GROMACS .gro file of C-alpha atoms in nm:
model
  202
    1MET     CA    1  -1.676   1.229   4.012
    2ASP     CA    2  -1.872   1.138   3.700
    3ASP     CA    3  -1.669   1.388   3.499
    4SER     CA    4  -1.337   1.243   3.620
    5ARG     CA    5  -1.464   0.891   3.545
    6ASP     CA    6  -1.568   0.996   3.194
    7GLU     CA    7  -1.231   1.160   3.136
    8ALA     CA    8  -1.055   0.843   3.249
    9MET     CA    9  -1.266   0.639   3.009
   10VAL     CA   10  -1.182   0.875   2.723
   11ASP     CA   11  -0.812   0.868   2.813
   12GLY     CA   12  -0.824   0.489   2.825
   13ARG     CA   13  -0.974   0.475   2.479
   14ASP     CA   14  -0.711   0.717   2.350
   15ASP     CA   15  -0.426   0.510   2.497
   16GLU     CA   16  -0.571   0.191   2.355
   17ALA     CA   17  -0.619   0.346   2.010
   18GLU     CA   18  -0.266   0.487   2.007
   19SER     CA   19  -0.121   0.148   2.099
   20ARG     CA   20  -0.306  -0.022   1.815
   21LEU     CA   21  -0.299   0.224   1.526
   22PRO     CA   22  -0.033   0.465   1.397
   23LEU     CA   23  -0.242   0.777   1.332
   24SER     CA   24  -0.155   1.109   1.178
   25SER     CA   25  -0.213   1.428   1.375
   26ASP     CA   26  -0.529   1.505   1.172
   27GLU     CA   27  -0.670   1.157   1.226
   28GLN     CA   28  -0.593   1.176   1.598
   29ARG     CA   29  -0.763   1.513   1.618
   30VAL     CA   30  -1.074   1.373   1.450
   31LEU     CA   31  -1.083   1.081   1.693
   32ASP     CA   32  -1.044   1.318   1.987
   33LEU     CA   33  -1.332   1.529   1.857
   34TYR     CA   34  -1.542   1.217   1.815
   35ASP     CA   35  -1.472   1.120   2.176
   36THR     CA   36  -1.572   1.471   2.283
   37LEU     CA   37  -1.899   1.433   2.094
   38GLN     CA   38  -1.964   1.105   2.272
   39GLN     CA   39  -1.895   1.276   2.604
   40LEU     CA   40  -2.141   1.551   2.513
   41ARG     CA   41  -2.406   1.293   2.438
   42LEU     CA   42  -2.342   1.135   2.776
   43GLU     CA   43  -2.370   1.474   2.942
   44ILE     CA   44  -2.702   1.533   2.765
   45ALA     CA   45  -2.831   1.203   2.899
   46ILE     CA   46  -2.715   1.292   3.251
   47ILE     CA   47  -2.872   1.637   3.231
   48ASN     CA   48  -3.199   1.493   3.105
   49SER     CA   49  -3.196   1.239   3.389
   50GLN     CA   50  -3.126   1.507   3.647
   51ALA     CA   51  -3.392   1.733   3.504
   52SER     CA   52  -3.654   1.463   3.547
   53HIS     CA   53  -3.583   1.453   3.923
   54GLN     CA   54  -3.597   1.828   3.983
   55SER     CA   55  -3.971   1.849   4.037
   56ALA     CA   56  -3.930   2.109   4.314
   57ARG     CA   57  -3.857   2.381   4.061
   58THR     CA   58  -4.125   2.563   3.874
   59GLN     CA   59  -4.222   2.421   3.539
   60GLY     CA   60  -4.129   2.740   3.357
   61SER     CA   61  -3.782   2.751   3.512
   62ASP     CA   62  -3.720   2.383   3.435
   63GLU     CA   63  -3.823   2.423   3.074
   64PHE     CA   64  -3.608   2.732   3.029
   65THR     CA   65  -3.303   2.570   3.187
   66GLY     CA   66  -3.347   2.246   2.994
   67GLU     CA   67  -3.391   2.424   2.664
   68ALA     CA   68  -3.089   2.646   2.727
   69GLN     CA   69  -2.872   2.347   2.813
   70LYS     CA   70  -2.999   2.151   2.515
   71ASP     CA   71  -2.937   2.445   2.282
   72LEU     CA   72  -2.584   2.482   2.416
   73LEU     CA   73  -2.502   2.114   2.377
   74ASP     CA   74  -2.664   2.097   2.034
   75ALA     CA   75  -2.452   2.392   1.924
   76ARG     CA   76  -2.134   2.220   2.043
   77ALA     CA   77  -2.240   1.896   1.875
   78SER     CA   78  -2.308   2.083   1.550
   79ASP     CA   79  -1.957   2.227   1.560
   80LEU     CA   80  -1.811   1.878   1.599
   81LEU     CA   81  -2.025   1.710   1.334
   82PRO     CA   82  -1.811   1.817   1.033
   83TYR     CA   83  -1.502   1.671   1.200
   84VAL     CA   84  -1.680   1.344   1.266
   85GLU     CA   85  -1.788   1.327   0.902
   86ARG     CA   86  -1.431   1.399   0.794
   87ARG     CA   87  -1.310   1.118   1.019
   88ASP     CA   88  -1.555   0.874   0.861
   89GLU     CA   89  -1.451   0.980   0.511
   90ALA     CA   90  -1.084   0.945   0.604
   91ALA     CA   91  -1.144   0.596   0.744
   92ILE     CA   92  -1.319   0.488   0.423
   93SER     CA   93  -1.039   0.636   0.212
   94VAL     CA   94  -0.770   0.460   0.415
   95ALA     CA   95  -0.952   0.127   0.387
   96LYS     CA   96  -0.984   0.167   0.009
   97GLN     CA   97  -0.619   0.261  -0.027
   98ALA     CA   98  -0.517  -0.042   0.178
   99SER     CA   99  -0.728  -0.267  -0.046
  100ASP     CA  100  -0.584  -0.112  -0.363
  101MET     CA  101  -0.231  -0.147  -0.227
  102GLY     CA  102  -0.289  -0.513  -0.148
  103ALA     CA  103  -0.416  -0.579  -0.501
  104LEU     CA  104  -0.122  -0.387  -0.648
  105ARG     CA  105   0.133  -0.582  -0.446
  106SER     CA  106  -0.032  -0.909  -0.545
  107GLY     CA  107  -0.020  -0.815  -0.913
  108LEU     CA  108   0.338  -0.697  -0.878
  109THR     CA  109   0.441  -1.027  -0.724
  110GLU     CA  110   0.295  -1.213  -1.022
  111VAL     CA  111   0.473  -0.983  -1.266
  112GLN     CA  112   0.802  -1.030  -1.082
  113ALA     CA  113   0.766  -1.407  -1.089
  114GLU     CA  114   0.682  -1.408  -1.460
  115THR     CA  115   0.965  -1.167  -1.539
  116THR     CA  116   1.212  -1.385  -1.352
  117ARG     CA  117   1.092  -1.693  -1.538
  118VAL     CA  118   1.117  -1.525  -1.879
  119THR     CA  119   1.461  -1.384  -1.801
  120ARG     CA  120   1.593  -1.724  -1.700
  121ASN     CA  121   1.443  -1.880  -2.012
  122ASN     CA  122   1.612  -1.622  -2.233
  123VAL     CA  123   1.944  -1.682  -2.061
  124GLU     CA  124   1.909  -2.056  -2.122
  125LEU     CA  125   1.818  -2.000  -2.487
  126THR     CA  126   2.114  -1.770  -2.531
  127ALA     CA  127   2.347  -2.034  -2.387
  128VAL     CA  128   2.203  -2.296  -2.626
  129LEU     CA  129   2.255  -2.068  -2.925
  130PHE     CA  130   2.611  -1.997  -2.817
  131ASP     CA  131   2.676  -2.369  -2.797
  132LEU     CA  132   2.522  -2.434  -3.138
  133ALA     CA  133   2.722  -2.156  -3.296
  134ASP     CA  134   3.045  -2.293  -3.151
  135LYS     CA  135   2.964  -2.644  -3.274
  136VAL     CA  136   2.888  -2.521  -3.623
  137LYS     CA  137   3.210  -2.321  -3.633
  138GLN     CA  138   3.412  -2.620  -3.514
  139LYS     CA  139   3.242  -2.860  -3.754
  140GLN     CA  140   3.269  -2.634  -4.052
  141ALA     CA  141   3.611  -2.492  -3.971
  142GLY     CA  142   3.758  -2.647  -4.283
  143ARG     CA  143   3.465  -2.558  -4.511
  144LEU     CA  144   3.387  -2.194  -4.430
  145ASP     CA  145   3.437  -2.104  -4.793
  146ASN     CA  146   3.115  -2.294  -4.870
  147PRO     CA  147   2.834  -2.038  -4.930
  148ARG     CA  148   2.579  -2.262  -4.762
  149THR     CA  149   2.799  -2.297  -4.454
  150GLN     CA  150   2.860  -1.923  -4.441
  151SER     CA  151   2.487  -1.861  -4.467
  152GLU     CA  152   2.413  -2.102  -4.183
  153VAL     CA  153   2.679  -1.947  -3.961
  154ALA     CA  154   2.550  -1.598  -4.039
  155ARG     CA  155   2.195  -1.708  -3.955
  156LEU     CA  156   2.301  -1.854  -3.621
  157GLU     CA  157   2.504  -1.547  -3.538
  158GLY     CA  158   2.203  -1.331  -3.620
  159GLU     CA  159   1.983  -1.539  -3.390
  160VAL     CA  160   2.241  -1.510  -3.115
  161LYS     CA  161   2.256  -1.133  -3.159
  162THR     CA  162   1.877  -1.104  -3.156
  163SER     CA  163   1.853  -1.323  -2.848
  164ARG     CA  164   2.113  -1.109  -2.671
  165GLN     CA  165   1.926  -0.791  -2.754
  166ARG     CA  166   1.597  -0.940  -2.638
  167TRP     CA  167   1.759  -1.059  -2.319
  168ARG     CA  168   1.897  -0.711  -2.250
  169VAL     CA  169   1.551  -0.558  -2.304
  170MET     CA  170   1.380  -0.812  -2.077
  171LYS     CA  171   1.647  -0.763  -1.811
  172GLY     CA  172   1.605  -0.386  -1.828
  173VAL     CA  173   1.227  -0.414  -1.795
  174ALA     CA  174   1.256  -0.660  -1.506
  175SER     CA  175   1.510  -0.439  -1.331
  176GLY     CA  176   1.289  -0.132  -1.368
  177VAL     CA  177   0.978  -0.311  -1.244
  178VAL     CA  178   1.150  -0.455  -0.938
  179SER     CA  179   1.345  -0.143  -0.840
  180GLY     CA  180   1.040   0.082  -0.879
  181SER     CA  181   0.796  -0.149  -0.704
  182GLY     CA  182   0.876  -0.045  -0.348
  183VAL     CA  183   0.955  -0.406  -0.258
  184ASP     CA  184   1.271  -0.462  -0.051
  185TRP     CA  185   1.451  -0.637  -0.337
  186ALA     CA  186   1.792  -0.601  -0.168
  187ARG     CA  187   1.698  -0.878   0.078
  188ASP     CA  188   1.591  -1.123  -0.193
  189ASP     CA  189   1.871  -1.295  -0.385
  190GLU     CA  190   1.673  -1.345  -0.706
  191LEU     CA  191   1.533  -0.991  -0.714
  192ARG     CA  192   1.874  -0.846  -0.627
  193ASP     CA  193   2.031  -1.038  -0.918
  194ILE     CA  194   1.768  -0.894  -1.151
  195VAL     CA  195   1.835  -0.534  -1.044
  196LEU     CA  196   2.212  -0.561  -0.991
  197ASP     CA  197   2.316  -0.830  -1.239
  198PRO     CA  198   2.694  -0.792  -1.276
  199GLU     CA  199   2.702  -0.990  -1.601
  200SER     CA  200   2.734  -0.800  -1.927
  201GLU     CA  201   2.679  -0.947  -2.272
  202ASP     CA  202   2.913  -0.835  -2.549
   0.00000   0.00000   0.00000
């Protein structure tokens, strides 16, 4: 009856663990071995308790039986010990990876926010430069033969070209960071616009 009760307790712990944590087959095997080790320890305690109440037997027979049982259980426990140690190491590794992943996602979120801000700023600056260039062209339409006017127009056009190139680079970097981050950018309008921006600058 004790054995069936112990098995029920072990099965209960297994069901509870499976309902709470998604474990790989190796991790589940380690946990099962750990439960077996706990059961062995319980069996040792039961055997020791029973041995203390078997005073009717000869002392030599009791000692021999107790030592044989202890040796057997110790041998089984020694076989399980490496698996328990591997389970502990795996648990530590998983916890560290989870912490590193959290820090990485936090840093990535900051980078995405900054990239979005810079990209918008570049777009706004590009629009301003376009507007200035158009105004200069309209204002100086009748005086384009003036060297100073031509120089000013050329300078503005150069700034516009540089701003466009810088915007393309920033957009490419932002798109690469977002698409390679593992974040579900398709569900976020801003991130989706960064990765799949349909606009093209001539």
